CSV table of C-alpha atoms in Angstrom, one decimal:
chain,number,residue,atom,x,y,z
W,461,MET,CA,19.2,-9.2,-39.9
W,462,GLY,CA,19.1,-6.0,-37.8
W,463,SER,CA,20.6,-5.8,-34.4
W,464,VAL,CA,18.3,-5.5,-31.4
W,465,LYS,CA,18.5,-2.1,-29.6
W,466,GLU,CA,16.5,-1.4,-26.4
W,467,ILE,CA,15.8,1.9,-24.8
W,468,THR,CA,14.2,2.0,-21.4
W,469,ILE,CA,11.9,4.9,-20.8
W,470,GLU,CA,10.2,5.4,-17.4
W,471,ASP,CA,7.2,7.5,-16.6
W,472,VAL,CA,6.6,8.4,-20.2
W,473,ASN,CA,2.8,8.0,-19.8
W,474,VAL,CA,1.8,11.5,-19.0
W,475,SER,CA,-1.8,10.7,-18.4
W,476,SER,CA,-1.0,8.0,-15.8
W,477,ALA,CA,1.3,10.5,-14.0
W,478,ASN,CA,-1.7,12.8,-13.5
W,479,GLN,CA,-3.8,10.0,-12.0
W,480,GLN,CA,-4.4,9.8,-8.2
W,481,PRO,CA,-2.6,6.9,-6.6
W,482,LYS,CA,-4.7,4.0,-5.3
W,483,VAL,CA,-4.8,3.9,-1.5
W,484,VAL,CA,-6.1,1.1,0.7
W,485,PHE,CA,-6.3,1.8,4.4
W,486,VAL,CA,-5.4,-1.3,6.5
W,487,LEU,CA,-7.0,-1.2,10.0
W,488,GLY,CA,-7.4,-3.7,12.8
W,489,GLY,CA,-6.6,-4.0,16.5
W,490,PRO,CA,-3.1,-4.6,17.8
W,491,GLY,CA,-2.3,-8.2,17.1
W,492,SER,CA,-4.9,-8.7,14.4
W,493,GLY,CA,-2.2,-9.7,11.9
W,494,LYS,CA,-2.2,-6.6,9.7
W,495,GLY,CA,1.6,-6.6,9.1
W,496,THR,CA,1.7,-10.3,8.1
W,497,GLN,CA,-1.1,-9.9,5.6
W,498,CYS,CA,0.3,-6.6,4.2
W,499,ALA,CA,3.5,-8.5,3.4
W,500,ASN,CA,1.4,-11.1,1.5
W,501,ILE,CA,-0.5,-8.4,-0.4
W,502,VAL,CA,2.8,-6.7,-1.4
W,503,GLU,CA,4.2,-10.0,-2.8
W,504,HIS,CA,1.1,-11.1,-4.7
W,505,PHE,CA,-0.5,-7.8,-5.8
W,506,GLY,CA,2.4,-5.3,-6.2
W,507,TYR,CA,1.3,-2.8,-3.6
W,508,THR,CA,3.7,-0.7,-1.5
W,509,HIS,CA,3.2,-1.1,2.2
W,510,LEU,CA,3.5,2.0,4.3
W,511,SER,CA,3.3,1.9,8.1
W,512,ALA,CA,2.6,5.2,9.7
W,513,GLY,CA,4.3,4.0,12.9
W,514,ASP,CA,7.4,2.8,11.0
W,515,LEU,CA,7.7,6.2,9.2
W,516,LEU,CA,7.5,8.1,12.4
W,517,ARG,CA,10.2,5.9,14.0
W,518,ALA,CA,12.4,6.2,11.0
W,519,GLU,CA,12.1,10.0,11.1
W,520,ILE,CA,13.1,10.1,14.8
W,521,LYS,CA,16.0,7.8,14.1
W,522,SER,CA,17.2,10.1,11.3
W,523,GLY,CA,18.0,12.8,13.8
W,524,SER,CA,16.3,15.5,11.8
W,525,GLU,CA,14.6,18.6,13.3
W,526,ASN,CA,11.3,17.1,12.4
W,527,GLY,CA,12.3,13.8,14.1
W,528,THR,CA,13.3,15.5,17.3
W,529,MET,CA,10.0,17.3,17.4
W,530,ILE,CA,8.1,14.0,16.9
W,531,GLN,CA,10.2,12.3,19.6
W,532,ASN,CA,9.6,15.1,22.1
W,533,MET,CA,5.9,15.0,21.5
W,534,ILE,CA,5.8,11.2,22.0
W,535,LYS,CA,7.8,11.5,25.3
W,536,GLU,CA,5.4,14.1,26.5
W,537,GLY,CA,2.4,11.8,25.8
W,538,LYS,CA,1.1,14.1,23.0
W,539,ILE,CA,-0.4,13.0,19.8
W,540,VAL,CA,1.7,13.7,16.7
W,541,PRO,CA,-0.2,16.2,14.5
W,542,SER,CA,-2.0,14.6,11.6
W,543,GLU,CA,-0.2,16.9,9.1
W,544,VAL,CA,3.2,15.6,10.2
W,545,THR,CA,2.3,12.0,9.6
W,546,ILE,CA,0.5,12.8,6.4
W,547,LYS,CA,3.6,14.6,5.0
W,548,LEU,CA,5.7,11.5,5.8
W,549,LEU,CA,3.2,9.3,4.0
W,550,GLN,CA,3.1,11.6,1.0
W,551,LYS,CA,6.9,11.7,0.8
W,552,ALA,CA,7.1,7.9,1.0
W,553,MET,CA,4.5,7.6,-1.7
W,554,GLN,CA,6.3,9.9,-4.0
W,555,GLU,CA,9.7,8.2,-3.5
W,556,SER,CA,8.3,4.7,-4.0
W,557,GLY,CA,7.8,4.9,-7.8
W,558,ASN,CA,4.5,2.9,-7.3
W,559,ASP,CA,0.9,4.0,-7.6
W,560,LYS,CA,-0.7,1.4,-5.3
W,561,PHE,CA,-0.4,1.7,-1.5
W,562,LEU,CA,-1.4,-0.1,1.7
W,563,ILE,CA,-1.4,2.4,4.5
W,564,ASP,CA,-1.2,0.4,7.7
W,565,GLY,CA,-2.3,1.8,11.1
W,566,PHE,CA,-3.6,5.1,9.7
W,567,PRO,CA,-5.9,6.9,10.1
W,568,ARG,CA,-6.1,6.2,13.8
W,569,ASN,CA,-9.0,8.5,14.4
W,570,GLU,CA,-11.6,10.7,12.7
W,571,GLU,CA,-9.3,13.7,12.8
W,572,ASN,CA,-6.6,11.7,11.0
W,573,ARG,CA,-9.1,10.6,8.4
W,574,ALA,CA,-10.5,14.0,7.6
W,575,ALA,CA,-7.0,15.6,7.5
W,576,PHE,CA,-5.7,12.9,5.1
W,577,GLU,CA,-8.5,13.4,2.6
W,578,ALA,CA,-8.3,17.2,2.9
W,579,VAL,CA,-4.5,17.4,2.5
W,580,THR,CA,-3.9,14.7,-0.1
W,581,LYS,CA,-7.3,14.9,-2.0
W,582,ILE,CA,-7.2,11.1,-2.0
W,583,THR,CA,-10.2,9.0,-1.0
W,584,PRO,CA,-9.2,5.4,-0.3
W,585,GLU,CA,-10.4,2.7,-2.7
W,586,PHE,CA,-11.5,0.7,0.4
W,587,VAL,CA,-10.6,-0.1,4.0
W,588,LEU,CA,-9.3,-3.6,4.7
W,589,PHE,CA,-10.5,-4.3,8.2
W,590,PHE,CA,-9.0,-7.2,10.1
W,591,ASP,CA,-11.6,-8.2,12.6
W,592,CYS,CA,-10.4,-10.1,15.6
W,593,SER,CA,-11.5,-10.6,19.2
W,594,GLU,CA,-9.6,-8.9,22.0
W,595,GLU,CA,-9.0,-12.3,23.6
W,596,GLU,CA,-7.3,-13.6,20.5
W,597,MET,CA,-5.3,-10.4,19.9
W,598,GLU,CA,-4.1,-10.4,23.5
W,599,LYS,CA,-3.0,-14.1,23.2
W,600,ARG,CA,-1.0,-13.3,20.1
W,601,LEU,CA,0.7,-10.2,21.5
W,602,LEU,CA,1.7,-11.9,24.7
W,603,GLY,CA,3.0,-14.9,22.7
W,604,ARG,CA,4.9,-13.2,19.8
W,605,ASN,CA,7.9,-12.2,21.9
W,606,GLN,CA,9.2,-9.5,19.6
W,607,GLY,CA,10.8,-7.6,22.4
W,608,ARG,CA,8.4,-4.7,22.1
W,609,GLU,CA,8.1,-2.7,25.4
W,610,ASP,CA,4.4,-2.4,24.9
W,611,ASP,CA,3.8,-6.1,24.7
W,612,ASN,CA,2.7,-6.5,28.3
W,613,ILE,CA,-0.8,-7.1,29.6
W,614,GLU,CA,-1.4,-3.6,31.0
W,615,THR,CA,-0.2,-1.7,28.0
W,616,ILE,CA,-1.9,-4.1,25.6
W,617,ARG,CA,-5.3,-3.5,27.2
W,618,LYS,CA,-4.7,0.3,27.1
W,619,ARG,CA,-4.0,-0.1,23.4
W,620,PHE,CA,-7.3,-2.0,23.0
W,621,LYS,CA,-9.1,0.8,24.7
W,622,VAL,CA,-7.6,3.5,22.4
W,623,TYR,CA,-8.3,1.4,19.4
W,624,LEU,CA,-12.0,0.9,20.4
W,625,GLU,CA,-12.4,4.6,21.1
W,626,SER,CA,-10.5,6.1,18.2
W,627,SER,CA,-10.2,3.7,15.3
W,628,LEU,CA,-13.6,2.0,15.3
W,629,PRO,CA,-15.4,5.4,14.4
W,630,VAL,CA,-13.2,5.5,11.3
W,631,ILE,CA,-14.2,2.0,10.3
W,632,GLU,CA,-17.9,2.9,11.0
W,633,TYR,CA,-17.5,6.1,8.8
W,634,TYR,CA,-16.2,4.2,5.8
W,635,ASN,CA,-18.7,1.3,6.4
W,636,SER,CA,-21.4,3.9,5.9
W,637,LYS,CA,-19.8,4.7,2.5
W,638,GLY,CA,-19.7,1.0,1.5
W,639,LYS,CA,-15.9,1.0,1.6
W,640,VAL,CA,-15.1,-1.5,4.4
W,641,ARG,CA,-14.0,-5.1,3.5
W,642,LYS,CA,-14.1,-7.0,6.7
W,643,ILE,CA,-11.8,-10.0,7.1
W,644,ASP,CA,-12.1,-12.6,9.9
W,645,ALA,CA,-8.6,-12.3,11.2
W,646,ALA,CA,-9.0,-14.9,14.0
W,647,LYS,CA,-8.4,-17.7,11.5
W,648,PRO,CA,-5.0,-19.2,10.6
W,649,ILE,CA,-2.7,-17.0,8.5
W,650,ASP,CA,-3.2,-18.9,5.2
W,651,GLU,CA,-7.0,-18.9,5.6
W,652,VAL,CA,-7.0,-15.2,6.3
W,653,PHE,CA,-5.0,-14.5,3.1
W,654,GLU,CA,-7.4,-16.6,1.0
W,655,ALA,CA,-10.1,-14.2,2.1
W,656,VAL,CA,-7.8,-11.2,1.4
W,657,LYS,CA,-7.2,-12.5,-2.1
W,658,VAL,CA,-10.9,-12.5,-2.8
W,659,VAL,CA,-11.1,-8.8,-1.9
W,660,PHE,CA,-8.2,-7.8,-4.1
W,661,THR,CA,-9.1,-10.0,-7.1
W,662,SER,CA,-12.7,-8.6,-7.0
W,663,LYS,CA,-11.3,-5.1,-7.6
W,664,ASP,CA,-9.0,-4.5,-10.5
W,665,GLU,CA,-6.7,-7.4,-10.0
W,666,LYS,CA,-8.9,-9.9,-11.9
W,667,VAL,CA,-7.5,-13.3,-12.6
W,668,GLY,CA,-5.4,-13.0,-15.8
W,669,MET,CA,-5.9,-9.3,-16.1
W,670,CYS,CA,-2.9,-7.2,-17.0
W,671,ARG,CA,-2.6,-3.8,-15.2
W,672,LEU,CA,-1.1,-0.9,-17.1
W,673,PRO,CA,2.7,-0.7,-16.5
W,674,ARG,CA,5.0,2.2,-16.1
W,675,LEU,CA,7.9,0.9,-18.2
W,676,PHE,CA,8.4,0.9,-21.9
W,677,PHE,CA,11.1,-0.1,-24.3
W,678,ILE,CA,11.7,0.2,-28.0
W,679,SER,CA,13.0,-2.9,-29.7
W,680,SER,CA,14.1,-3.4,-33.3
W,681,CYS,CA,12.5,-6.0,-35.5
W,682,PHE,CA,14.4,-8.3,-37.8
W,683,ILE,CA,14.2,-5.6,-40.5
W,684,PRO,CA,16.9,-3.0,-39.9
W,685,GLY,CA,15.6,0.4,-39.0
W,686,ILE,CA,12.1,-0.8,-38.0
W,687,PHE,CA,11.2,-0.6,-34.3
W,688,VAL,CA,8.2,-1.6,-32.3
W,689,LEU,CA,7.0,0.0,-29.0
W,690,ARG,CA,6.6,-2.6,-26.3
W,691,ARG,CA,5.7,-2.5,-22.6
W,692,ARG,CA,6.0,-4.6,-19.5
W,693,CYS,CA,2.7,-5.9,-18.1
W,694,SER,CA,2.1,-7.4,-14.6
W,695,CYS,CA,-0.4,-10.2,-14.5
W,696,THR,CA,-2.1,-12.0,-11.7
W,697,VAL,CA,-3.2,-15.5,-12.2
W,698,ASP,CA,-4.7,-17.4,-9.2
W,699,GLY,CA,-3.2,-14.7,-6.9
W,700,VAL,CA,0.3,-15.1,-8.3
W,701,ALA,CA,2.0,-12.1,-9.9
W,702,SER,CA,4.0,-12.6,-13.1
W,703,HIS,CA,5.4,-10.4,-15.8
W,704,LEU,CA,5.6,-10.4,-19.6
W,705,TRP,CA,6.4,-8.0,-22.4
W,706,VAL,CA,3.6,-7.3,-24.9
W,707,ASP,CA,3.1,-5.0,-27.9
W,708,ALA,CA,1.8,-1.7,-26.4
W,709,PHE,CA,0.4,-0.4,-29.7
W,710,PRO,CA,-0.4,-2.1,-33.0
W,711,PHE,CA,2.0,0.0,-35.1
W,712,LEU,CA,5.6,0.2,-36.0
W,713,ILE,CA,8.0,3.1,-35.7
W,714,LEU,CA,10.2,3.8,-38.7
W,715,MET,CA,13.5,5.1,-37.6
W,716,ASN,CA,15.4,6.4,-40.6
W,717,THR,CA,18.3,8.0,-38.7
W,718,TRP,CA,19.1,5.3,-36.1
W,719,ASN,CA,22.9,5.1,-35.7
């Protein structure tokens, strides 16, 4: 009997490294439940959730020169340039090790949208739009008690106004391209996620379908010196992600000089 030897090799698939990452824009008014549903999507479908607002706040907190510039612009009531936010998003995408991303709260306007596509050369797979009435969003924001300074009636209504004026044109643009997937976000959380699952399983996360992994290992067979290349696959069955190791290729690798 030969001993089992394993070698972990990451990012050996050169062709996949050259592929564009898959991006889904997540848009909806304040209080529409985007954050909650993004967490569910991450858990069930293996996406990385990137919030433009969180990235900007983290950069400010870091005390970097870039963060100071962002903080000063916000204090002065100026809009942070699209290029700054896009660079933070690109950095986070590169550091994540993933190739599937939910970008939450961006693009906020048409200028953001055009700049993102021009700079990254990435077109989103689709836009996940959480549609919710202002009345329902206002009720949620006033009742969530998260300690946010902007969760007061006057500021909330200003945020609604900005959303309607700036973000809706982005949704209309992508809708004209057939890329908007509208979700009724006024329903209970579980019902909303059921609708979200339909959107994602209708793309490339089909029930029982294995997506191409990024991790390989070489394992010896029972015959000494014979090795088989295997890979880790992620599968989604009824919306639940699971993992298994399967033969990547139907051939064996003969290792004559294994020590």
